[in-house]
mmCIF file of C-alpha atoms and ligand atoms in Angstrom:
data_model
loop_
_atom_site.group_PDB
_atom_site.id
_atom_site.type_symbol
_atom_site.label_atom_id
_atom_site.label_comp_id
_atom_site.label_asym_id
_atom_site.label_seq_id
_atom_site.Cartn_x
_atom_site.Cartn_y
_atom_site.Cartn_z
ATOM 1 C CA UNK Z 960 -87.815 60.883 76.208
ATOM 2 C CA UNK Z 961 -90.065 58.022 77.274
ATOM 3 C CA UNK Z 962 -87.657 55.519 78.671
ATOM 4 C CA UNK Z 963 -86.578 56.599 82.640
ATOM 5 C CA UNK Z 964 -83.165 57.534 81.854
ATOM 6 C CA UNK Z 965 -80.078 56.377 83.465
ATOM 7 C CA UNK Z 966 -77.709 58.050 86.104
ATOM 8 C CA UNK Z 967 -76.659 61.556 84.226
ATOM 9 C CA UNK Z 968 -72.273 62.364 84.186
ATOM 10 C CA UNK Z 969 -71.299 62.244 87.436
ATOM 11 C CA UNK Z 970 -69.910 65.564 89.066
ATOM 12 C CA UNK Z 971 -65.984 65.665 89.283
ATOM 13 C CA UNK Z 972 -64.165 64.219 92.148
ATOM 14 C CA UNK Z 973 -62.315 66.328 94.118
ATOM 15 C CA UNK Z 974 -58.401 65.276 94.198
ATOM 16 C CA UNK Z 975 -57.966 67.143 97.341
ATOM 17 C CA UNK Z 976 -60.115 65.025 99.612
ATOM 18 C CA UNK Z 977 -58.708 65.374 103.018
ATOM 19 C CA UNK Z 978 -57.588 62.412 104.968
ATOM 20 C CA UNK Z 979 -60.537 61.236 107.670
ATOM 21 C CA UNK Z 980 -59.389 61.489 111.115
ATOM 22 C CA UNK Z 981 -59.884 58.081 112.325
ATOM 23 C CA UNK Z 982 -59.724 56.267 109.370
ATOM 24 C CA UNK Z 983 -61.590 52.823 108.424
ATOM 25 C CA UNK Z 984 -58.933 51.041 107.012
ATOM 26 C CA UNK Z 985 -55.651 51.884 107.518
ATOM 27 C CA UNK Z 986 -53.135 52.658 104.950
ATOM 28 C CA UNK Z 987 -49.513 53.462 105.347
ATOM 29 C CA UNK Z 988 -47.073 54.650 103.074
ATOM 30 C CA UNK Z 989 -46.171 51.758 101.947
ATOM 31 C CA UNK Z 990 -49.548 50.527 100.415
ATOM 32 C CA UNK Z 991 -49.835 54.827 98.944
ATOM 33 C CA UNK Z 992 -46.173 53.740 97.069
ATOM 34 C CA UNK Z 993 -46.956 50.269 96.381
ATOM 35 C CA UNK Z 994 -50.519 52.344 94.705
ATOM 36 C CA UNK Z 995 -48.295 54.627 93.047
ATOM 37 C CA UNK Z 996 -46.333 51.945 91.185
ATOM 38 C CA UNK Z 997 -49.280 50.051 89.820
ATOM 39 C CA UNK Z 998 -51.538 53.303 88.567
ATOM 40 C CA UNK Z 999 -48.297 53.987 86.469
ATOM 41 C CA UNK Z 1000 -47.286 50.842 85.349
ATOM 42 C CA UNK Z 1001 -51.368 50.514 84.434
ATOM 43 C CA UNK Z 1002 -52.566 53.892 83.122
ATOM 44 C CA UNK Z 1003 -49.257 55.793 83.043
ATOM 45 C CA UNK Z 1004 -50.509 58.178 86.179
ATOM 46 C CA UNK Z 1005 -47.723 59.977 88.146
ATOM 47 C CA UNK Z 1006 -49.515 60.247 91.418
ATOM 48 C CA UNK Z 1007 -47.195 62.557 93.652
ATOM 49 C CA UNK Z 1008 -46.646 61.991 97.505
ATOM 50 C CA UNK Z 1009 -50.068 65.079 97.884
ATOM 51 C CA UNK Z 1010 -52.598 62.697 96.411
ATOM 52 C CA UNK Z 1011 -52.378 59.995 99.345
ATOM 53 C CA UNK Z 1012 -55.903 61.649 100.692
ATOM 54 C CA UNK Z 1013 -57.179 61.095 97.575
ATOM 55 C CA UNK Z 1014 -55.860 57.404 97.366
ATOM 56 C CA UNK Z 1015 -57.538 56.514 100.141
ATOM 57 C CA UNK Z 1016 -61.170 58.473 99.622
ATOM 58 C CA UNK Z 1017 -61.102 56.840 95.949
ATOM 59 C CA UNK Z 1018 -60.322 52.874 96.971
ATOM 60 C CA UNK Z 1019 -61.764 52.829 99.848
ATOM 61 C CA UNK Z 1020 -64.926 51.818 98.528
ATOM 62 C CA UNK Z 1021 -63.067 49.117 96.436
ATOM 63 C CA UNK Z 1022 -62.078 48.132 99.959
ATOM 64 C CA UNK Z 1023 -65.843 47.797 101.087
ATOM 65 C CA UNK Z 1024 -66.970 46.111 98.321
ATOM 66 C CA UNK Z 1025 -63.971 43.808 98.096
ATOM 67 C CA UNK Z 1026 -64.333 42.726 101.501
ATOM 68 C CA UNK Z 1027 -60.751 43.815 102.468
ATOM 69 C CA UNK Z 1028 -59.973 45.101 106.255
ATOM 70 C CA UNK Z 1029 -56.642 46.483 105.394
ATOM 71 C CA UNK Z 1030 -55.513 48.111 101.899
ATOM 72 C CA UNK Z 1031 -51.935 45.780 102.536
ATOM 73 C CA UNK Z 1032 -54.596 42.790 102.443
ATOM 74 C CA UNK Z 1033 -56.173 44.324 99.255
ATOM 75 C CA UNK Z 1034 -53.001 44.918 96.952
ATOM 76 C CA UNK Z 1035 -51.902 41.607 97.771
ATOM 77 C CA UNK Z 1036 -55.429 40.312 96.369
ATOM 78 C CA UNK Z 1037 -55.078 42.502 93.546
ATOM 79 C CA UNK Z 1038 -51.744 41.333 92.940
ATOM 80 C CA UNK Z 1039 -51.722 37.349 93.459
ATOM 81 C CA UNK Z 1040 -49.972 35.502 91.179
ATOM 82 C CA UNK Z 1041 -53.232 33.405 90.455
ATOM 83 C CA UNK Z 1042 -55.120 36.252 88.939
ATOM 84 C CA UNK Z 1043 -57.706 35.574 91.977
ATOM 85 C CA UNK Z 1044 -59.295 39.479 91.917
ATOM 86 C CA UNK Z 1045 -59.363 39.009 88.113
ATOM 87 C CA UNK Z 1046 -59.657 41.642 85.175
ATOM 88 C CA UNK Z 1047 -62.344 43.138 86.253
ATOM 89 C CA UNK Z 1048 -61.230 44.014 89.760
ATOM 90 C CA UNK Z 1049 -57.799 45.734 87.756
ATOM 91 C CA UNK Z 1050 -60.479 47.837 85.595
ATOM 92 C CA UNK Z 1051 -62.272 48.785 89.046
ATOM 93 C CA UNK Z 1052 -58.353 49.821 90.614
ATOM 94 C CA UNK Z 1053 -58.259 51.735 87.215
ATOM 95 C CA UNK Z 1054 -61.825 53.660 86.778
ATOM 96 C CA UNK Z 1055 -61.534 54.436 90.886
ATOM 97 C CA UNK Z 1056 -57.824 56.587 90.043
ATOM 98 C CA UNK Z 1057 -58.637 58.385 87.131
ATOM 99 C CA UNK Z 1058 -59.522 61.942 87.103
ATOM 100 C CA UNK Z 1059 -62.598 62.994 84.803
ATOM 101 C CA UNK Z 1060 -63.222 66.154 84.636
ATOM 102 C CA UNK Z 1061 -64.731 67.674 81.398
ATOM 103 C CA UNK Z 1062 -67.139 69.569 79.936
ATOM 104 C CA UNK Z 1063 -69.126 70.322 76.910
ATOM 105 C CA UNK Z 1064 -67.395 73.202 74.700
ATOM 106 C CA UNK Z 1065 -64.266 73.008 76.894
ATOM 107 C CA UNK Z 1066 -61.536 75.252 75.606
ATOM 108 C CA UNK Z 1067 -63.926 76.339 73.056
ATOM 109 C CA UNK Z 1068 -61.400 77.787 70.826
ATOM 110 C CA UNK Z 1069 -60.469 74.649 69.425
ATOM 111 C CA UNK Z 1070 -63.815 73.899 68.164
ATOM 112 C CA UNK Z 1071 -63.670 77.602 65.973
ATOM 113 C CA UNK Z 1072 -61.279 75.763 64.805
ATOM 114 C CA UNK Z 1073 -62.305 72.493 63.925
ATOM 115 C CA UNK Z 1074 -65.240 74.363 62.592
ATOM 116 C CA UNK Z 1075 -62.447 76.642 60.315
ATOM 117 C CA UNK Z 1076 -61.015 73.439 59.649
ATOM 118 C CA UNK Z 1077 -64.108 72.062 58.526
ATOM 119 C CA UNK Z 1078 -65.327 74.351 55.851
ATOM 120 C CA UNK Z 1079 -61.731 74.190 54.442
ATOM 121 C CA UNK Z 1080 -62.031 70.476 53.598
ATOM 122 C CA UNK Z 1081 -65.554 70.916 51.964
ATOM 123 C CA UNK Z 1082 -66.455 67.459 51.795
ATOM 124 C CA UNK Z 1083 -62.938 65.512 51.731
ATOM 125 C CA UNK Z 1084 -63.553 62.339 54.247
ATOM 126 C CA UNK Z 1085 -61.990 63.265 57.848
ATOM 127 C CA UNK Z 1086 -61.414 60.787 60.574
ATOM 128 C CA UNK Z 1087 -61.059 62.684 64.067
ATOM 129 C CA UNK Z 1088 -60.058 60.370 67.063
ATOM 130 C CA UNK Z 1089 -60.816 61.836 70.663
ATOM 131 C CA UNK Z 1090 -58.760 60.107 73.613
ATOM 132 C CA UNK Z 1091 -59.278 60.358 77.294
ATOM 133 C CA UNK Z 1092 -62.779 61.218 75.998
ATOM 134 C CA UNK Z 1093 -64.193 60.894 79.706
ATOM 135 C CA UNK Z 1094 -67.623 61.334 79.946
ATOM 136 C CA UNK Z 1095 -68.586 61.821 76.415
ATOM 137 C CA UNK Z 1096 -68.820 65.832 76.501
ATOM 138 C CA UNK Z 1097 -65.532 66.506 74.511
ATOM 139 C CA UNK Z 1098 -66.603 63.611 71.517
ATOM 140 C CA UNK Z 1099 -70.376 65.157 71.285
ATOM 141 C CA UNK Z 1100 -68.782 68.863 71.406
ATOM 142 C CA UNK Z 1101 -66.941 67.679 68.162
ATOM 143 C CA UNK Z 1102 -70.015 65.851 66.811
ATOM 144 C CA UNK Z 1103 -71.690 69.154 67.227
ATOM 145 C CA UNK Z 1104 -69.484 71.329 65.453
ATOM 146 C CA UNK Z 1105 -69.240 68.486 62.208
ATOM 147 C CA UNK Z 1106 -72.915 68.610 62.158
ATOM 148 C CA UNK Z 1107 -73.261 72.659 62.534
ATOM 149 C CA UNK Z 1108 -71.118 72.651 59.528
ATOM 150 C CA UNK Z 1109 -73.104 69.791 57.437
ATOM 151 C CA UNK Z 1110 -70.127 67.268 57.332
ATOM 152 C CA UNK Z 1111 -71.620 63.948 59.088
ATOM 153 C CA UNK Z 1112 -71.454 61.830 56.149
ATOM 154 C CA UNK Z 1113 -67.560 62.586 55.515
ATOM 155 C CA UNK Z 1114 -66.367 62.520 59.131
ATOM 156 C CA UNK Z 1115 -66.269 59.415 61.430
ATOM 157 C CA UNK Z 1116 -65.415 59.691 65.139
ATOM 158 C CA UNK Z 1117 -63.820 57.395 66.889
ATOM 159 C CA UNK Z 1118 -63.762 58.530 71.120
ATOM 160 C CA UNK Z 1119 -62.189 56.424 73.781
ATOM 161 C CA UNK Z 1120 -61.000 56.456 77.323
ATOM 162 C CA UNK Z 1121 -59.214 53.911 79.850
ATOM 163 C CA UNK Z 1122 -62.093 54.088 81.999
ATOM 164 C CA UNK Z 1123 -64.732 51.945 81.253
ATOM 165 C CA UNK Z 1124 -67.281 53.421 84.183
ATOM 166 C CA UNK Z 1125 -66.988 57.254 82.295
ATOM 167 C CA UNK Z 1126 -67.392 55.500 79.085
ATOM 168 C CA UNK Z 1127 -70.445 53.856 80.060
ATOM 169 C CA UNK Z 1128 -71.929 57.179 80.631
ATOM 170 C CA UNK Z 1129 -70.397 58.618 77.295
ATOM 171 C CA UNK Z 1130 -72.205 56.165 75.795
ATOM 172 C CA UNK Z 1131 -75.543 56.811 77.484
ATOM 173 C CA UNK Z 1132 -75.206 60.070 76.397
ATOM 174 C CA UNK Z 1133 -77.388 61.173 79.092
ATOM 175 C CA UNK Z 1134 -76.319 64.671 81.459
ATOM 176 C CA UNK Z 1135 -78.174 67.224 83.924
ATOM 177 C CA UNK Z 1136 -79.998 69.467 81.651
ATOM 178 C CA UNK Z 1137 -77.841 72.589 83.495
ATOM 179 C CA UNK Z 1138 -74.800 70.758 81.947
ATOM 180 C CA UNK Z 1139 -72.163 73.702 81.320
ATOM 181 C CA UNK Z 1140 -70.848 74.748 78.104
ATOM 182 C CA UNK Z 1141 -74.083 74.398 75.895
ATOM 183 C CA UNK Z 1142 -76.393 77.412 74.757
ATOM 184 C CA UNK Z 1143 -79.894 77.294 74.121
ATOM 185 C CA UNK Z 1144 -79.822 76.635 70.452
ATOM 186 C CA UNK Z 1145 -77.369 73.689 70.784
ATOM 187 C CA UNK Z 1146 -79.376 72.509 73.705
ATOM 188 C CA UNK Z 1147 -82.727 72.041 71.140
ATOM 189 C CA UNK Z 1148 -80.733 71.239 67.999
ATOM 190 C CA UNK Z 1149 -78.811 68.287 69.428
ATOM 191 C CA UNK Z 1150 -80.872 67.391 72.624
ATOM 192 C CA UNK Z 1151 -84.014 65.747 74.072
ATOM 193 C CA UNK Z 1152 -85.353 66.973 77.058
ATOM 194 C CA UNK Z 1153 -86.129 64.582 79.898
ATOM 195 C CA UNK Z 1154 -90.314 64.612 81.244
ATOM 196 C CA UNK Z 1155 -91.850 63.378 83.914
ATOM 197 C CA UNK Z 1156 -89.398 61.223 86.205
ATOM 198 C CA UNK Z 1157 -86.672 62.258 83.151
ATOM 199 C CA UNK Z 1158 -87.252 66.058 84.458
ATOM 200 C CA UNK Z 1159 -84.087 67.739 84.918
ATOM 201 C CA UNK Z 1160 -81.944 65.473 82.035
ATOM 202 C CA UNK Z 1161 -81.177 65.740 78.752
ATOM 203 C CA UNK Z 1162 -80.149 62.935 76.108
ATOM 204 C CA UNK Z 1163 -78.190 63.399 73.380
ATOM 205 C CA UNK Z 1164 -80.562 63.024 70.147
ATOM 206 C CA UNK Z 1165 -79.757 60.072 68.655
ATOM 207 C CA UNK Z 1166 -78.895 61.559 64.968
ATOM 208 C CA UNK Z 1167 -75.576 62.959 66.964
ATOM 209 C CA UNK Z 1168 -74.896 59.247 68.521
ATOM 210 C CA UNK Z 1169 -74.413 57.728 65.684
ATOM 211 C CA UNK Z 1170 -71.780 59.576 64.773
ATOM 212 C CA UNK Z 1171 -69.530 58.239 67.487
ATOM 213 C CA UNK Z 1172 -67.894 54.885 67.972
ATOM 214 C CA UNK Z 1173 -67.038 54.374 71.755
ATOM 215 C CA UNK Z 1174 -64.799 51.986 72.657
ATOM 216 C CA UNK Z 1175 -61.703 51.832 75.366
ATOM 217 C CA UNK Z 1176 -58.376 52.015 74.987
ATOM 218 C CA UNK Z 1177 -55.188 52.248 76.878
ATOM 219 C CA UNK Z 1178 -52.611 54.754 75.961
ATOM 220 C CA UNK Z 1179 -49.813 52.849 77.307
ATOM 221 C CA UNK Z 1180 -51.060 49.716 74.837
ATOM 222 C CA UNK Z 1181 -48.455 48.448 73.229
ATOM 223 C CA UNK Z 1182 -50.672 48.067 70.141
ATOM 224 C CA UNK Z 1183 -52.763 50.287 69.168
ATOM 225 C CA UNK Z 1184 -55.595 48.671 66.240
ATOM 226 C CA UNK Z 1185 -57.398 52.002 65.551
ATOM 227 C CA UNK Z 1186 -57.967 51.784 62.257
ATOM 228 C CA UNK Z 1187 -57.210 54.008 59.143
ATOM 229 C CA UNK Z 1188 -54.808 57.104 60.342
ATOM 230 C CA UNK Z 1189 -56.625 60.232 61.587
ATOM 231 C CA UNK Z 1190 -56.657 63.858 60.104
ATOM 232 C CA UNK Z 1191 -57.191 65.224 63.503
ATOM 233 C CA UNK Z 1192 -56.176 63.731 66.975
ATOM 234 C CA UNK Z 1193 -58.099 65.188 70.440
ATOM 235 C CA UNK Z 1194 -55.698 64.305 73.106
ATOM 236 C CA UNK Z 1195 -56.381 67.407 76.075
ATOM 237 C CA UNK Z 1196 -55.867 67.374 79.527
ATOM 238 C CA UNK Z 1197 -54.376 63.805 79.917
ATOM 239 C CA UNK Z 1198 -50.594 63.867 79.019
ATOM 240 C CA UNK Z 1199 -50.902 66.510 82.633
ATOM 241 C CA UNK Z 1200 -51.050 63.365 84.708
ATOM 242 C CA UNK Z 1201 -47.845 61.562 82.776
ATOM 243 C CA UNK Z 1202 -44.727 61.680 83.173
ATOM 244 C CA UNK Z 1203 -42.163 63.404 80.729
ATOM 245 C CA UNK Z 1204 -41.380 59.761 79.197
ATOM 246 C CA UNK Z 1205 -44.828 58.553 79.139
ATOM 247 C CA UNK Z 1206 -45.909 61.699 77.551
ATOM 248 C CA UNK Z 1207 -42.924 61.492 74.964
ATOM 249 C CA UNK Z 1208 -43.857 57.678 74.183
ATOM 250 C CA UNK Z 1209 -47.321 58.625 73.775
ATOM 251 C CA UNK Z 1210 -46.397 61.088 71.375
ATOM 252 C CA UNK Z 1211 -44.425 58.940 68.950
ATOM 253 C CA UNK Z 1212 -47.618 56.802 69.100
ATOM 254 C CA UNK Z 1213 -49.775 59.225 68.435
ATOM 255 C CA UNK Z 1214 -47.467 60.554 65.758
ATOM 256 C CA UNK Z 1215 -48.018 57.157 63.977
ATOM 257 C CA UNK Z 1216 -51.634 56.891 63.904
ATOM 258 C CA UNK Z 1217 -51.881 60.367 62.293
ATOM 259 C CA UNK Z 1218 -51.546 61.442 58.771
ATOM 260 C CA UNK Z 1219 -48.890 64.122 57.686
ATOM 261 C CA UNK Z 1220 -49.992 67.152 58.351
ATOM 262 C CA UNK Z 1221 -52.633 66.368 60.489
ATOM 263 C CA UNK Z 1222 -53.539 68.327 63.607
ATOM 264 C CA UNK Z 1223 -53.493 67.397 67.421
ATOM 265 C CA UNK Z 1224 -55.195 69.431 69.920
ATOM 266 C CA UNK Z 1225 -54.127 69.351 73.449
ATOM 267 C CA UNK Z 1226 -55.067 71.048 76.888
ATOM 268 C CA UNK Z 1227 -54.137 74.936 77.563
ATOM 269 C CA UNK Z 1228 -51.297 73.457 80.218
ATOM 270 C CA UNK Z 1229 -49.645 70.969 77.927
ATOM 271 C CA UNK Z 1230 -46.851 71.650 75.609
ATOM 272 C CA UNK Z 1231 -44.810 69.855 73.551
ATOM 273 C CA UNK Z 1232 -42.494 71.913 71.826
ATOM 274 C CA UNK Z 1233 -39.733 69.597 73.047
ATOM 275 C CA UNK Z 1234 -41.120 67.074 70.352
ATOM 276 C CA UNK Z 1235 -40.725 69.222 67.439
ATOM 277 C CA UNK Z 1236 -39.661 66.238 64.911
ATOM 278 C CA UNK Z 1237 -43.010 64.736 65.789
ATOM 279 C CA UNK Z 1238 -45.730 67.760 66.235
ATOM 280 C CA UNK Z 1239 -44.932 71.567 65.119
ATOM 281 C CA UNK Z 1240 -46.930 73.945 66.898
ATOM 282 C CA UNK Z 1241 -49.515 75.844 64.718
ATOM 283 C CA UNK Z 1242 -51.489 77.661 66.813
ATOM 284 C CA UNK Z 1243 -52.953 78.316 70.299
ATOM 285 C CA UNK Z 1244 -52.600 74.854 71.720
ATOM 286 C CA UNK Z 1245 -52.641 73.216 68.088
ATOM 287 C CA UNK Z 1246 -50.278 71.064 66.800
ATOM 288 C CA UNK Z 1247 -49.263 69.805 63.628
ATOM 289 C CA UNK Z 1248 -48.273 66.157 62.481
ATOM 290 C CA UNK Z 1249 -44.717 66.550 60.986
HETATM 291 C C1 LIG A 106 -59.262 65.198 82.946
HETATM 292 S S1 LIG A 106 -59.989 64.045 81.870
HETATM 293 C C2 LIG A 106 -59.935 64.934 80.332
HETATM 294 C C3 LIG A 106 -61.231 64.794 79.576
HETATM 295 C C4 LIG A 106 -61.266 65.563 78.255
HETATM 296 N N1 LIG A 106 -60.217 65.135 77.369
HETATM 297 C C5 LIG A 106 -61.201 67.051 78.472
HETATM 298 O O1 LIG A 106 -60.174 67.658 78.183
HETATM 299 O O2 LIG A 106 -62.192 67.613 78.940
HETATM 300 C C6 LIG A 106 -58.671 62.836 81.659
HETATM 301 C C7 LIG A 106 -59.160 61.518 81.081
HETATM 302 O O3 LIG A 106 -58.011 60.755 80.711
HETATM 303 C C8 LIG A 106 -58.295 59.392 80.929
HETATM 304 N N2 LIG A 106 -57.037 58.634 81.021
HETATM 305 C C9 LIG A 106 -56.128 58.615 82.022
HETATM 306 N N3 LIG A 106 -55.135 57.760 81.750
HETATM 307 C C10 LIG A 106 -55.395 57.231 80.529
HETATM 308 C C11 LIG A 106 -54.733 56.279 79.696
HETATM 309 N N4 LIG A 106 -53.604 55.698 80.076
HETATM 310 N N5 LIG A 106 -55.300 55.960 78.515
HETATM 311 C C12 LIG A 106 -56.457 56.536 78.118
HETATM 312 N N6 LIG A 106 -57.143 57.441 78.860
HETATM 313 C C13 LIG A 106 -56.613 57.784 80.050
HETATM 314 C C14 LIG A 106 -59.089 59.401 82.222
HETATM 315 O O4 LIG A 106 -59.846 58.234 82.394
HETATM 316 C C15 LIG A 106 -59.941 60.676 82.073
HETATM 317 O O5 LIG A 106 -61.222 60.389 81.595
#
């Protein structure tokens, strides 16, 4: 890599910050509710009455940057009627609330089967759409496993997140070279190694970029423009921090954008049996489009 490469994934927040003991701006538990309301009318995010540490750690900085003495004074900003903090300051409130972890290879038995999946199809065109893609490890695990089985030029990828800050690095592609979940072969087949000031990174070789389109999107959008329907939807570890009706809504959604028969993989905690008109289950944490 010649370039000096950008700031790598960032490491995971911790949700369990605890609350400073003499805290620089002070928040009461009126501004955590008033918080609460907006993350879910936003992104859909149940925040229970234990993440008010977190809350705080998280905006806080918005706080400092914003110029705000008092979170009261900053959700009123936030919140005028004239739009004064703008879009990008609701993006900001956003990207500093939403929890990121990920990693490459996670849950790895969903990529056996994608790769099953795969050589099934021989070279039938598939469109695979990966939500709350985070940091990009989840969409280039996928793009891995189509190119390991030789079926780039029939599959597109489409990968996406609310979070335009994690998608930013998704689309750098760029992670510590100890990143977890890859082995040494994967790390020479679909990596560059970082020299020099680069020591220590990895980028993802461009031949696997390609084969993603990033973009954002919003779950709770009303409209969803996505394109032609998908044979296989990624949608893991998200639905965790909805609601029961948020996650059914998204469902139906979901359900729509998908092709009969098509196959949506979600995170070992979440289950959706209840939606059995929509998604039958079909295997360990697979679902398919009814
Ligand atoms: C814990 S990460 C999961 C990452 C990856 N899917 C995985 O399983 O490793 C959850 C992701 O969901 C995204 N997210 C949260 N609310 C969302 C929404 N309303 N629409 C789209 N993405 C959302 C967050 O920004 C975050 O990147």
């Amino acid at each position: 890599m010649s370039a000096v490469l950008s700031t790598p994934a960032p490491a995971a927040r911790a949700d369990n910050a605890a609350v400073p003991g003499d805290q620089e701006f002070s928040f009461g538990a009126a501004d955590f509710e008033r918080v609460r309301q907006l993350i879910y009318q936003r992104a859909g995010i149940s925040l229970h009455a234990g993440k008010q540490a977190m809350v705080y750690s998280r905006l806080s900085r918005r706080l400092r940057e914003t110029g705000h003495r008092t979170f009261a004074s900053y959700l009123q900003w936030l919140e005028h009627p004239n739009g004064a903090a703008g879009d990008q300051e609701w993006q900001e409130f956003v990207n500093c609330l939403t929890t990121n972890l990920t990693s490459f290879f996670r849950e790895e038995h969903h990529f056996h089967e994608l790769a099953r999946e795969l050589k099934a199809r021989g070279t039938r065109p598939l469109r695979i759409w990966c939500n709350a893609a985070s940091t990009g490890e989840e969409p280039y695990s996928i793009a891995m496993t189509v190119a390991e089985a030789g079926a780039q030029s029939c599959t597109s990828i489409l990968a996406s997140d609310i979070d335009t800050k994690v998608l930013a690095t998704a689309t750098r592609g760029v992670y510590a070279a100890e990143a977890r979940g890859l082995t040494p072969q994967r790390l020479r087949a679909h990596f560059l190694r970082g020299k020099g000031a680069n020591a220590g990174f990895i980028r993802v070789k461009p031949e696997l970029a390609r084969m993603i389109d990033f973009r954002t999107h919003n779950l709770m959008d009303l409209n969803w423009s996505l394109g032609d329907a998908f044979d296989i939807v990624f949608c893991r570890n998200v639905m965790i921090y909805f609601d029961a009706t948020t996650q059914r809504r998204v469902l139906e959604r979901i359900h729509r954008v998908m092709k009969p028969g098509g196959l949506l993989y979600v995170g070992h905690s979440e289950n959706f049996s209840e939606a059995r008109e929509l998604f039958r289950l079909r295997g360990k944490t697979i679902y398919e489009r009814a």
